[in-house]
Short mmCIF file of C-alpha atoms in Angstrom, two decimals:
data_model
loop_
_atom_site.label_atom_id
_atom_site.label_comp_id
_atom_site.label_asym_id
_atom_site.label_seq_id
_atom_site.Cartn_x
_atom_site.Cartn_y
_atom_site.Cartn_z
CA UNK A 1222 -27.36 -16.17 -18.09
CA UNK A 1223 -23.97 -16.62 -16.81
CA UNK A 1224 -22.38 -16.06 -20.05
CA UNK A 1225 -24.43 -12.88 -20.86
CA UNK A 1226 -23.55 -11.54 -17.20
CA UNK A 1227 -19.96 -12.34 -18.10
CA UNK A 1228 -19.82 -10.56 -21.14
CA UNK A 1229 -21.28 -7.08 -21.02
CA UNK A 1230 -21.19 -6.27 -17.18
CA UNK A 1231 -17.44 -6.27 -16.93
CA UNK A 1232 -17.96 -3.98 -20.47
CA UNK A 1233 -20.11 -1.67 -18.53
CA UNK A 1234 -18.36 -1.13 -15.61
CA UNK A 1235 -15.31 -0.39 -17.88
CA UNK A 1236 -17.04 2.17 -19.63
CA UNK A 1237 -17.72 4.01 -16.20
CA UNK A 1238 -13.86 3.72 -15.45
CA UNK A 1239 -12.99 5.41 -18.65
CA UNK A 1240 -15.78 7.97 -18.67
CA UNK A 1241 -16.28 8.46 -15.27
CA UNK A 1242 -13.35 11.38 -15.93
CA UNK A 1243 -15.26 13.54 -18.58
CA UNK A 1244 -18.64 12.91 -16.47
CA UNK A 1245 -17.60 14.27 -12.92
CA UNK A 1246 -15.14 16.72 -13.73
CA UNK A 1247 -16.97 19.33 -14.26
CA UNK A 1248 -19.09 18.90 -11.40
CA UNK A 1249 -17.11 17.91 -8.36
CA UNK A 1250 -13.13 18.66 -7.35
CA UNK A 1251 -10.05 16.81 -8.47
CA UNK A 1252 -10.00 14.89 -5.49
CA UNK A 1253 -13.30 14.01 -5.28
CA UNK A 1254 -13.06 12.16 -9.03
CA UNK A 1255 -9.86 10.66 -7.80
CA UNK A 1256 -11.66 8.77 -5.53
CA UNK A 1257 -14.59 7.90 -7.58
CA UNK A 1258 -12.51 6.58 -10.44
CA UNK A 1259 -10.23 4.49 -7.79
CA UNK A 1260 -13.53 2.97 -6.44
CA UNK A 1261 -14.45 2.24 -10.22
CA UNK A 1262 -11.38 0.73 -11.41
CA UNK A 1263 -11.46 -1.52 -8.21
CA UNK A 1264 -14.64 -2.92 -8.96
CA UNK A 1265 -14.01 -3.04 -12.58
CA UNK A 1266 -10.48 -4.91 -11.40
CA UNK A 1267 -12.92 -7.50 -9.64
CA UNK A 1268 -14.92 -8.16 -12.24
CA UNK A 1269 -12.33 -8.45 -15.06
CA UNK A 1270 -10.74 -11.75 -12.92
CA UNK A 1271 -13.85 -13.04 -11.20
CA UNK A 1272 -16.31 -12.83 -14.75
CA UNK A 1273 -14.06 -12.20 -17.68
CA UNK A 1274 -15.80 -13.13 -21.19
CA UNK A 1275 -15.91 -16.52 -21.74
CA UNK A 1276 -14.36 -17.74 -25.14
CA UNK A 1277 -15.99 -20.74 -27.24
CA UNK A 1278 -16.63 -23.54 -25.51
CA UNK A 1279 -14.50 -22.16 -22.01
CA UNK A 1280 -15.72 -22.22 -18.76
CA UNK A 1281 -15.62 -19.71 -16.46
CA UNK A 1282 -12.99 -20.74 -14.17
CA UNK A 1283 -10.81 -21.67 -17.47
CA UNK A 1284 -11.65 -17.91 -18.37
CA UNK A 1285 -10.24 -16.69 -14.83
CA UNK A 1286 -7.24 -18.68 -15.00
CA UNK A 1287 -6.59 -17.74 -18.50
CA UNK A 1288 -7.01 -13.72 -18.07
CA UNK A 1289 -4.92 -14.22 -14.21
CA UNK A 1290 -2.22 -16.15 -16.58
CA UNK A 1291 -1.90 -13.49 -19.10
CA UNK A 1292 -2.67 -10.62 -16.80
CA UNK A 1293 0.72 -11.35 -15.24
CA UNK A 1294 2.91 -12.47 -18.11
CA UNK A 1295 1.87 -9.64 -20.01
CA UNK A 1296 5.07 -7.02 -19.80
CA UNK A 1297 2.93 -4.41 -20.25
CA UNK A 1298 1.19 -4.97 -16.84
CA UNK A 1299 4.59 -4.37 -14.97
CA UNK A 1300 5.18 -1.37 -16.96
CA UNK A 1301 2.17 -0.05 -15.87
CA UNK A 1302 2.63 -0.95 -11.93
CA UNK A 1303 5.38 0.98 -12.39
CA UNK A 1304 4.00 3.82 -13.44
CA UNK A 1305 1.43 3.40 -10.87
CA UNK A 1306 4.08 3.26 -8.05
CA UNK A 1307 5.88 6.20 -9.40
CA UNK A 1308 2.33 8.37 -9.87
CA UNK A 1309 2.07 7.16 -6.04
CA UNK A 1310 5.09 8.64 -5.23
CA UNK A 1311 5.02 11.76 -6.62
CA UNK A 1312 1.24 12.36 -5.23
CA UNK A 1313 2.82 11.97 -2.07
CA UNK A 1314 6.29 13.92 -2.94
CA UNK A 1315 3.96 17.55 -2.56
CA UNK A 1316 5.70 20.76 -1.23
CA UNK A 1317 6.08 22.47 -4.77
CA UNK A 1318 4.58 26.42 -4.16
CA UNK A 1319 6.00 30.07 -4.02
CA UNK A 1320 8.23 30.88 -1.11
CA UNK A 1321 9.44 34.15 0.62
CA UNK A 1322 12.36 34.35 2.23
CA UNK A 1323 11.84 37.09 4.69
CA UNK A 1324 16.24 37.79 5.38
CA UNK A 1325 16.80 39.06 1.74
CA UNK A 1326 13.58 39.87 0.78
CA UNK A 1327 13.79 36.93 -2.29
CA UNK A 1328 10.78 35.01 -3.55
CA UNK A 1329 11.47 31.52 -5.16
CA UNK A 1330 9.95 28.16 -6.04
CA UNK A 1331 9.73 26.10 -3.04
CA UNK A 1332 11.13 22.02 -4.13
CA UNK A 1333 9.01 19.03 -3.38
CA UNK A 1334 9.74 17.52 -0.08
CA UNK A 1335 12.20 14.80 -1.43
CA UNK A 1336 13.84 16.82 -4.01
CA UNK A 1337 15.61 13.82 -5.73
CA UNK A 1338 11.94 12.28 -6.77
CA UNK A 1339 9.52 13.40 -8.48
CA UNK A 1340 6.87 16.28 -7.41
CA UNK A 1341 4.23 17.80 -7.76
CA UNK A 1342 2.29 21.35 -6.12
CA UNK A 1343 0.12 20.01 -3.13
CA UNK A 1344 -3.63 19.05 -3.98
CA UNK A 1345 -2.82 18.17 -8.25
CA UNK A 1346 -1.14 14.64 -8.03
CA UNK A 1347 -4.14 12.32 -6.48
CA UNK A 1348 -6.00 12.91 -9.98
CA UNK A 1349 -3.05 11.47 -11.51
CA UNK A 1350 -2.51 8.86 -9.90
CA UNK A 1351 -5.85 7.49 -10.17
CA UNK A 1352 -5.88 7.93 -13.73
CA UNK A 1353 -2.55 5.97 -14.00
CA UNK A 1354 -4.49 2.66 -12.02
CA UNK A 1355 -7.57 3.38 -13.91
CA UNK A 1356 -5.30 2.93 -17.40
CA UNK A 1357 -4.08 0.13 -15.99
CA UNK A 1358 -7.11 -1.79 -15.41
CA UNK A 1359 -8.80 -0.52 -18.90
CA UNK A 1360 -5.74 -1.52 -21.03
CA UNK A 1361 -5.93 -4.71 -18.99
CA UNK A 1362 -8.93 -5.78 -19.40
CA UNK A 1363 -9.19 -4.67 -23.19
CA UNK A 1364 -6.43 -6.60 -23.83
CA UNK A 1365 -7.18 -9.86 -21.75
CA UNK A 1366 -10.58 -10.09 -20.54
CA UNK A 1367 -13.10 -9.19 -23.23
CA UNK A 1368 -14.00 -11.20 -26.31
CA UNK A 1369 -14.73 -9.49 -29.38
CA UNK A 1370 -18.49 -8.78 -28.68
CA UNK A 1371 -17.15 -7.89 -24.95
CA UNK A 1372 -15.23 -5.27 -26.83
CA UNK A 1373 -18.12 -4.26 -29.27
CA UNK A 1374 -20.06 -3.93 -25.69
CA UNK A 1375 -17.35 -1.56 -23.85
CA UNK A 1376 -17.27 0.76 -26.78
CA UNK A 1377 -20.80 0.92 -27.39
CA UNK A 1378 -21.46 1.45 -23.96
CA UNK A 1379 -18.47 4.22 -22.89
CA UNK A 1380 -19.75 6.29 -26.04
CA UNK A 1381 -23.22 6.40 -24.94
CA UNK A 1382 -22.20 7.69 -21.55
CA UNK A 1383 -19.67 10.07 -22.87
CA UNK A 1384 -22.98 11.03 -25.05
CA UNK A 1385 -25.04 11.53 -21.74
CA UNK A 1386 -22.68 13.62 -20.22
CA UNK A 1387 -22.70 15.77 -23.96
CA UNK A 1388 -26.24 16.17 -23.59
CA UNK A 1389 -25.93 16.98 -19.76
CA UNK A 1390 -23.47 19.89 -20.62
CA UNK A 1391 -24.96 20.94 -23.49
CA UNK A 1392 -28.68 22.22 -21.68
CA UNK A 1393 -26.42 23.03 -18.01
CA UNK A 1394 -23.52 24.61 -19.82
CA UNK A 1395 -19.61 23.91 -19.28
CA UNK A 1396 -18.51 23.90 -15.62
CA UNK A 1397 -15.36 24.26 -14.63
CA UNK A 1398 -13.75 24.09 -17.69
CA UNK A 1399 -9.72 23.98 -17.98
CA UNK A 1400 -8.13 26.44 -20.50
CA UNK A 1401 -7.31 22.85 -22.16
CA UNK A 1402 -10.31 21.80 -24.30
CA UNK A 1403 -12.39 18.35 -22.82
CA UNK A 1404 -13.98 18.20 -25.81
CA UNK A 1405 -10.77 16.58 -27.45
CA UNK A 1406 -12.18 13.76 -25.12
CA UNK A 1407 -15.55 13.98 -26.94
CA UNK A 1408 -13.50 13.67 -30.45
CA UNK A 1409 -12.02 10.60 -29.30
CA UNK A 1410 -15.65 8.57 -28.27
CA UNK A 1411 -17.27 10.20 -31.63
CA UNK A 1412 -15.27 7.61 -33.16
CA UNK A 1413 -15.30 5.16 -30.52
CA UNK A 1414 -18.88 5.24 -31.43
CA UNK A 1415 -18.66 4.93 -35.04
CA UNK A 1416 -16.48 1.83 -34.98
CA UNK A 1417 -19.17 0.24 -32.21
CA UNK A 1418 -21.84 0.56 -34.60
CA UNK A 1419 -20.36 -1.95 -36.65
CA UNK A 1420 -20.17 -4.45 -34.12
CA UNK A 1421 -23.99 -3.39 -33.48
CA UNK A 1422 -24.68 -4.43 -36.33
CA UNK A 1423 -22.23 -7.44 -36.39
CA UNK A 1424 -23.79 -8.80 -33.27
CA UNK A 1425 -27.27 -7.90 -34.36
CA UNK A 1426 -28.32 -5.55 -31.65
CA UNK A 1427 -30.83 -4.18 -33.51
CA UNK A 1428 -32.37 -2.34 -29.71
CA UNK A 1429 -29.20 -0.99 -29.65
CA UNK A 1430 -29.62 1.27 -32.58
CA UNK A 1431 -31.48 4.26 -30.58
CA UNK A 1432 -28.61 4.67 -28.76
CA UNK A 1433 -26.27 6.03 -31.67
CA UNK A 1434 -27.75 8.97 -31.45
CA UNK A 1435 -25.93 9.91 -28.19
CA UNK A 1436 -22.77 7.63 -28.81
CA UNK A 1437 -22.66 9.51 -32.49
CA UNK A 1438 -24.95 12.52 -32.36
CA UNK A 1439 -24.65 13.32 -28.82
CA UNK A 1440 -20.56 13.22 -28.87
CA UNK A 1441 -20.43 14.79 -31.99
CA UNK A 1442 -22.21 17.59 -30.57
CA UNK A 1443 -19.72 17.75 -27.70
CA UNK A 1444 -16.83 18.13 -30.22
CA UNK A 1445 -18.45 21.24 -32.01
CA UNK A 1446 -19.31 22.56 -28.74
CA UNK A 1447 -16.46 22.39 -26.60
CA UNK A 1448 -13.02 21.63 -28.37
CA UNK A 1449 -11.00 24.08 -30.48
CA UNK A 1450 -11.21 24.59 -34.17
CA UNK A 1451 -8.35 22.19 -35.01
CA UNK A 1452 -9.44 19.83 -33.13
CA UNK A 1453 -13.12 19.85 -34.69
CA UNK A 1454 -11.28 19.93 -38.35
CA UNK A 1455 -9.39 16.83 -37.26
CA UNK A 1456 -12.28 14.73 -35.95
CA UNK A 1457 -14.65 15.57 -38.24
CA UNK A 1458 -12.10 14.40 -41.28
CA UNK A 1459 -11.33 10.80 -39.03
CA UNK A 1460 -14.86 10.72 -38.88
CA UNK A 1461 -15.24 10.49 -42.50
CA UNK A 1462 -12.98 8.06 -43.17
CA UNK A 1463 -13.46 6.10 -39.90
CA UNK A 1464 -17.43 5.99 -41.47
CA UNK A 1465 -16.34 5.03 -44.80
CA UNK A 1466 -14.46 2.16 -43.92
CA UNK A 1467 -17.60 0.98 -41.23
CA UNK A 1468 -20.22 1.01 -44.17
CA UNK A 1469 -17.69 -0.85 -46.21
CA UNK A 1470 -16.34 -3.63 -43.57
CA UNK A 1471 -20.46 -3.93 -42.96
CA UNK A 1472 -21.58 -4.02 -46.26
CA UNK A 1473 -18.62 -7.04 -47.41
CA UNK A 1474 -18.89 -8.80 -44.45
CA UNK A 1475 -22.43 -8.75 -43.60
CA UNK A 1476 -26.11 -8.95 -45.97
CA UNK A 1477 -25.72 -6.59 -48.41
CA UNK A 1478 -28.67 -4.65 -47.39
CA UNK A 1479 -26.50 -3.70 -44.25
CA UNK A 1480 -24.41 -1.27 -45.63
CA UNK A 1481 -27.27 0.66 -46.21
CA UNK A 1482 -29.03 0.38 -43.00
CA UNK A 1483 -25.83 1.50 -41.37
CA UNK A 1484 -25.79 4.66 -43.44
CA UNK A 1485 -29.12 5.08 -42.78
CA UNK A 1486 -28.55 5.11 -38.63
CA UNK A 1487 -25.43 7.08 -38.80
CA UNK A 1488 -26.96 10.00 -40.75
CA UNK A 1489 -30.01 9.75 -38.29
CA UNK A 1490 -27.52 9.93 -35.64
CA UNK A 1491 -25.53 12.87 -37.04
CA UNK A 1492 -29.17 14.68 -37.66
CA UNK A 1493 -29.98 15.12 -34.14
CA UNK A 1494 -26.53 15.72 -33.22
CA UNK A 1495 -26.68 19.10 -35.60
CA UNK A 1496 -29.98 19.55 -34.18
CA UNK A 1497 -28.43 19.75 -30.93
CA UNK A 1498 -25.64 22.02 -31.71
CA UNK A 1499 -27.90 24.70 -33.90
CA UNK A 1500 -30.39 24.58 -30.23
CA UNK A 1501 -28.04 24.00 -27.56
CA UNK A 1502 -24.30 26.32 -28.63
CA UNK A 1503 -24.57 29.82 -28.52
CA UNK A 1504 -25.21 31.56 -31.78
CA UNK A 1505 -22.14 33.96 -31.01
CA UNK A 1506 -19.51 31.14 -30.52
CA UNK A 1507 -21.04 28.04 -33.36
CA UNK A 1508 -20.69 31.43 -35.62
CA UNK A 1509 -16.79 32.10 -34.62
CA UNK A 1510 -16.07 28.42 -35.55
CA UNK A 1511 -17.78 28.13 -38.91
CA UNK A 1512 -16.19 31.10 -39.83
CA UNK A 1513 -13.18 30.13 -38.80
CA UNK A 1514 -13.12 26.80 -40.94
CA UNK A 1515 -14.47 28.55 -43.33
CA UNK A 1516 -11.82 30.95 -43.44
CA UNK A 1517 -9.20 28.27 -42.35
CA UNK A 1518 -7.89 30.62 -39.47
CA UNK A 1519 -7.65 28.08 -37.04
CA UNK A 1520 -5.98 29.50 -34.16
CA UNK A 1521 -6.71 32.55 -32.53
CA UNK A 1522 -4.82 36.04 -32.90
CA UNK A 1523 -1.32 36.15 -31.78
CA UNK A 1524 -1.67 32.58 -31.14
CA UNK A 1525 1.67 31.61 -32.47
CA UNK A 1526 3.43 34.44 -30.56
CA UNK A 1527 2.10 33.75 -27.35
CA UNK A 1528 3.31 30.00 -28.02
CA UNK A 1529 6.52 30.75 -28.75
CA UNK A 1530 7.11 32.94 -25.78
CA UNK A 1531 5.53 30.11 -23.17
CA UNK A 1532 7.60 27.70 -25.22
CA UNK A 1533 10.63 28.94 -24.34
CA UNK A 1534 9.99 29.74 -20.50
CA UNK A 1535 9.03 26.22 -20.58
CA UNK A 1536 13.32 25.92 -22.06
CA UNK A 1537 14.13 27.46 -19.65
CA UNK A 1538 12.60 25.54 -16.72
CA UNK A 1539 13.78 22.49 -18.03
CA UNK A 1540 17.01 23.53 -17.94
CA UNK A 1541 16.95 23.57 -14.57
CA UNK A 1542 15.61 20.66 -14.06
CA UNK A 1543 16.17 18.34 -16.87
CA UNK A 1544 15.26 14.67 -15.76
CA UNK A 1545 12.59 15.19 -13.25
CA UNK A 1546 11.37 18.42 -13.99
CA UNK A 1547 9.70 21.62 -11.75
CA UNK A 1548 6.97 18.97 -10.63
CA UNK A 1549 3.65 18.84 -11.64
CA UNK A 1550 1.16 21.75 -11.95
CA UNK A 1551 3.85 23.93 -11.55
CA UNK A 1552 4.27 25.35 -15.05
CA UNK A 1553 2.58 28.55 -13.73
CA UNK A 1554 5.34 29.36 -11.22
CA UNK A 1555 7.58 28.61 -13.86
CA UNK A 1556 5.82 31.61 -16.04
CA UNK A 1557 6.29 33.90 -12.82
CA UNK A 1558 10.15 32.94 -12.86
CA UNK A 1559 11.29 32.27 -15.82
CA UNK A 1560 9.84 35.17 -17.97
CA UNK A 1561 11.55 37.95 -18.91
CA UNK A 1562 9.97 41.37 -19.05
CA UNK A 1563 9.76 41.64 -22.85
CA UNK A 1564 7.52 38.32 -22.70
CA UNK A 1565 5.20 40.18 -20.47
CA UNK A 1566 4.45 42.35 -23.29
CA UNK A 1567 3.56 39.53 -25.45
CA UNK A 1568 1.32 37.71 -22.51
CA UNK A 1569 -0.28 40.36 -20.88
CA UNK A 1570 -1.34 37.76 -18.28
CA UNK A 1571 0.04 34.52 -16.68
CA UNK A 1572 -0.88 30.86 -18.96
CA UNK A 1573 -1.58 27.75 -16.83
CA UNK A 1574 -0.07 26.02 -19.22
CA UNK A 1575 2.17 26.12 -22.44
CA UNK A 1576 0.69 25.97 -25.80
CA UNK A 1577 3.26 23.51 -26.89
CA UNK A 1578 2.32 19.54 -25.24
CA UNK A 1579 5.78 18.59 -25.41
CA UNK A 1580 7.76 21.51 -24.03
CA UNK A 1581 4.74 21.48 -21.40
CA UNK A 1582 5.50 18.11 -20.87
CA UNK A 1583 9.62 18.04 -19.98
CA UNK A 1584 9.39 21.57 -18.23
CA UNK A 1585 7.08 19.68 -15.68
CA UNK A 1586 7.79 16.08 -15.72
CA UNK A 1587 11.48 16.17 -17.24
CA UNK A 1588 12.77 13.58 -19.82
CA UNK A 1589 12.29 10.50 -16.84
CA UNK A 1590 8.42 11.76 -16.65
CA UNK A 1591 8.36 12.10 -20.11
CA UNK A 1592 9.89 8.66 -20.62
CA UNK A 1593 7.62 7.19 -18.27
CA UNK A 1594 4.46 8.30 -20.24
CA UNK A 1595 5.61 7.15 -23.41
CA UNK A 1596 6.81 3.86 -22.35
CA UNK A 1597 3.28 2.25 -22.24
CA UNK A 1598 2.34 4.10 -25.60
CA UNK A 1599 5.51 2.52 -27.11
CA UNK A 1600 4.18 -0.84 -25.76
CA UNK A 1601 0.88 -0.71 -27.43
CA UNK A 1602 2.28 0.37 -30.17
CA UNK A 1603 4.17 -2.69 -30.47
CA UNK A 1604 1.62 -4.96 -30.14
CA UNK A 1605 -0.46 -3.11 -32.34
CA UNK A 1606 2.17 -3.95 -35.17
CA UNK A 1607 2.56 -7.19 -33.98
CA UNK A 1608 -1.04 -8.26 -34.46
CA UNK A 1609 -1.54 -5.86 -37.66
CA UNK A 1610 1.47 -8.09 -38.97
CA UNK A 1611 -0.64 -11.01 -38.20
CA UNK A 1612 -3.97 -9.69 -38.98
CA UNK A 1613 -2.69 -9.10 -42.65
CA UNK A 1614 -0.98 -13.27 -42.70
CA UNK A 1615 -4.02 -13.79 -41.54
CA UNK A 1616 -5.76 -12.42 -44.99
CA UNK A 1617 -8.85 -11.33 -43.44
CA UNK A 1618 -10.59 -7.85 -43.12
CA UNK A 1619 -9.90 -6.25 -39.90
CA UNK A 1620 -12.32 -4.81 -38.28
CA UNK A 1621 -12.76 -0.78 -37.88
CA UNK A 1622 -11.99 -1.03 -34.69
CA UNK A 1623 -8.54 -1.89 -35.52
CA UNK A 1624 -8.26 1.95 -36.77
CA UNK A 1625 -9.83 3.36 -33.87
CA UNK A 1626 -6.40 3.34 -31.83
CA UNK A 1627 -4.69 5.04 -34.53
CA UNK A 1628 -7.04 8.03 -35.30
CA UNK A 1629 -6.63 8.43 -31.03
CA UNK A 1630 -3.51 8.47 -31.33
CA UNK A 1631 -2.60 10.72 -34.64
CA UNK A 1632 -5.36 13.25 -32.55
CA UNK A 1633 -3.28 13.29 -29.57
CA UNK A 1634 0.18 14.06 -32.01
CA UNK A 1635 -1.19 17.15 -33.26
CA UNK A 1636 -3.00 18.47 -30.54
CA UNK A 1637 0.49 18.21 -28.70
CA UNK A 1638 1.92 20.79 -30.99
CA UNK A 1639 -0.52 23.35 -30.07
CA UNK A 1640 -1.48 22.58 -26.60
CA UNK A 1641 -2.15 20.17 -23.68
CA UNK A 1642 -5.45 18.67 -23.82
CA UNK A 1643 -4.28 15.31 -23.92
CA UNK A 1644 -2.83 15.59 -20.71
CA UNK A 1645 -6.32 15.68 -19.45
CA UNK A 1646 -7.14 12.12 -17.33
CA UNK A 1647 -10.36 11.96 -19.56
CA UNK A 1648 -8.22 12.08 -22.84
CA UNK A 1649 -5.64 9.68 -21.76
CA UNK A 1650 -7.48 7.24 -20.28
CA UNK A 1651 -9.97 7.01 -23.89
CA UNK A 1652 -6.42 6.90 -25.45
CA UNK A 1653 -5.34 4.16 -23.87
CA UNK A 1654 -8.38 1.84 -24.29
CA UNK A 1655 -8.73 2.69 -28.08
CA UNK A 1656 -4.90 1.19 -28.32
CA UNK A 1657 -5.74 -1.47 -26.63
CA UNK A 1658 -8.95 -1.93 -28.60
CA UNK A 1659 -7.38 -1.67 -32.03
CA UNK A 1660 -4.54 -4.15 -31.03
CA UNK A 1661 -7.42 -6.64 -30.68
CA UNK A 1662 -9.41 -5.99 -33.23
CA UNK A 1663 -7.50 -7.69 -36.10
CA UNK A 1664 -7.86 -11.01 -37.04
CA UNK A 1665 -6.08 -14.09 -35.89
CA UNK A 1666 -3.20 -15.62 -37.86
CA UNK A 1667 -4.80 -18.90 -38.96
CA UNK A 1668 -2.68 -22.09 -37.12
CA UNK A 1669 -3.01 -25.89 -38.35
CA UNK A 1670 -5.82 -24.29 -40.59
#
């Protein structure tokens, strides 16, 4: 019993750390998930040192002392403080907002209360934060306290939520919905949920297999629903080959009667999935984005216009403030500022945000903001070749897991070129743990045999 508690409740509570994003955003205020997923990641924080999964013939204080040992050799933990302190900072560091000076009659852009670090417009940099500590603790424990069926677990289980909250949306409609798309975020767990089935089937959870239809159907659903038409054109081709590789790792590695049965699951997944989209979306908008992949126009009118005109107000801002940028959230005082009255014409009315992620990106955060995002991205990455180059010493199948990181992360490239949903705390935070998943995933480099 202590073994089974060991294995999937730290998975579980996990999955409500990463999901917990998608699932109350719509519903309650920034601050209010803030504190919800800070609550959740502490938890989650106890319960990745005090019950980590237990490894062959381990005990569970060899377990602890193993994950406390590599929790705080591992570099990438102290990267990650960092950017928790500095996401600390900068929550605090508010005082960003439109100012009147009443002697000549001016209005400007107020700075952040310590000028030289960095800031953000009062009320947007608790959500942040909390995402940065709840990345922390995901990537973590991904990477040092869950075993392979641990993993298999997390997945499984943070796909069926992100399902839930599908289905939730779906009958209630969106709420509060950002002019970035959350359904990138449902992209992102319709493969999550793919690559769990074949540890479903691995581990032989065959009571399990219900639940694909909201980790597969219900998420896939999401995607149609509520994220743009690139984005569904992307998802739906990882999907394909994410798919294709499952039903082959299955079918070589397991009875060959598998393969099969896993085909059989997914397409009964994917059936009620299009049954919910053709009852649930409104005829008037599933009709807009068929015919626009049909037609291949997948950006709206003037799309590319608009872009470049918020692309280069975002130049502009960063100009002024190259390494630490206007502060956060403040891109639309930027647009009142920086644009010139020709790019009114063009607009028509004021953008929250830029349609271009990486311009978006150094007009608010700068190039040390920037930096500090990538840096943990350029760590997984690392160990993601690392264990790839070991996985494939190793000369063993890896398992589709291993590609789940990469199809995140490829997602998050493009969308970045057209807007900013990966900024979103849901998005980032399911980027992070499908890194960390992938990097695990491959198989060990065989020592003395």
């Amino acid at each position: 019993m202590q073994r089974l508690i060991a294995k999937y409740a730290l998975a579980a509570h996990l999955a409500l750390v990463a999901v917990a994003p998608l699932s109350l955003s719509g519903f309650f205020s920034g601050s209010v998930v803030a504190t919800a997923m800070l609550w959740l990641s502490a938890f989650a924080a106890v319960w990745m040192f005090m019950s980590p999964s237990v490894i062959g013939q381990e005990r569970l204080r060899e377990a602890r002392r193993r994950v406390a040992h590599s929790f705080l050799a591992d570099p990438l933990t102290w990267i990650m403080l960092f950017a928790v302190a500095v996401a600390a900072i900068r929550a605090l560091n508010g005082g960003i907002k439109m100012a009147y000076d009443a002697e000549t009659t001016v209005w400007s852009i107020a700075p952040a209360t310590f000028p030289l670090l960095p800031g953000t417009v009062d009320g947007f940099g608790y959500l942040p934060f909390a995402t940065s500590a709840a990345a922390m603790i995901l990537i973590s424990a991904c990477r040092h306290a869950l075993g392979k069926a641990g993993r298999s677990a997390f997945c499984l289980t943070a796909a069926v939520l992100a399902g839930a909250t599908a289905t939730a949306e779906l009958f209630t409609g969106p709420h509060g919905a950002q002019p970035e798309f959350h359904g990138f975020a449902y992209g992102i767990y319709f493969l999550t949920g793919t690559a769990a089935m074949a540890g479903a089937f691995e581990h032989r959870w065959n009571g399990a297999m219900l639940l694909f239809a909201l980790a597969i159907g219900a998420t896939g659903a999401g995607l149609v629903a509520f994220a743009d038409v690139l984005t569904v054109v992307y998802f739906l081709a990882a999907e394909i080959a994410l798919v294709s590789y499952v039903a082959f790792h299955v079918n070589a590695t397991l009875r060959k009667a598998a393969g099969f049965k896993l085909l059989v699951v997914f397409a009964l997944s994917l059936t009620i999935g299009l049954f919910m989209v053709l009852s649930l979306v409104p005829e008037d908008a599933l009709a807009r984005k068929v015919a626009s992949i049909l037609s291949w126009e997948l950006f709206p009118e003037n799309f590319f216009e608009v872009r470049s005109v918020l692309s280069d107000i975002a130049f502009r801002s960063w100009k002024v403030h190259p390494w630490l940028g206007s502060g956060l959230a403040s891109f639309p005082l930027d647009v009142r500022f920086f644009a010139a009255d020709s790019d009114w014409m063009v607009l028509a009315v004021e953008r929250p945000c830029a349609f271009n992620g990486y311009w978006h990106l150094l007009a608010e955060r700068g190039i040390a903001g920037a930096a500090l995002l990538a840096l943990p991205l350029v760590a997984l990455l690392g160990f993601f070749a690392i264990a790839m180059v070991k996985g494939i010493m190793a000369f063993r199948m890896p398992h589709p897991a291993a590609l789940l990181g990469l199809l995140a992360l490829a997602a998050v490239v493009l969308d970045a070129f057209f807007g900013v949903s990966f900024l979103r705390p849901e998005v980032m935070l399911a980027v992070a743990f499908s890194l960390a998943v992938s990097a695990k995933s491959f198989p060990k480099e065989k020592i003395d045999g």
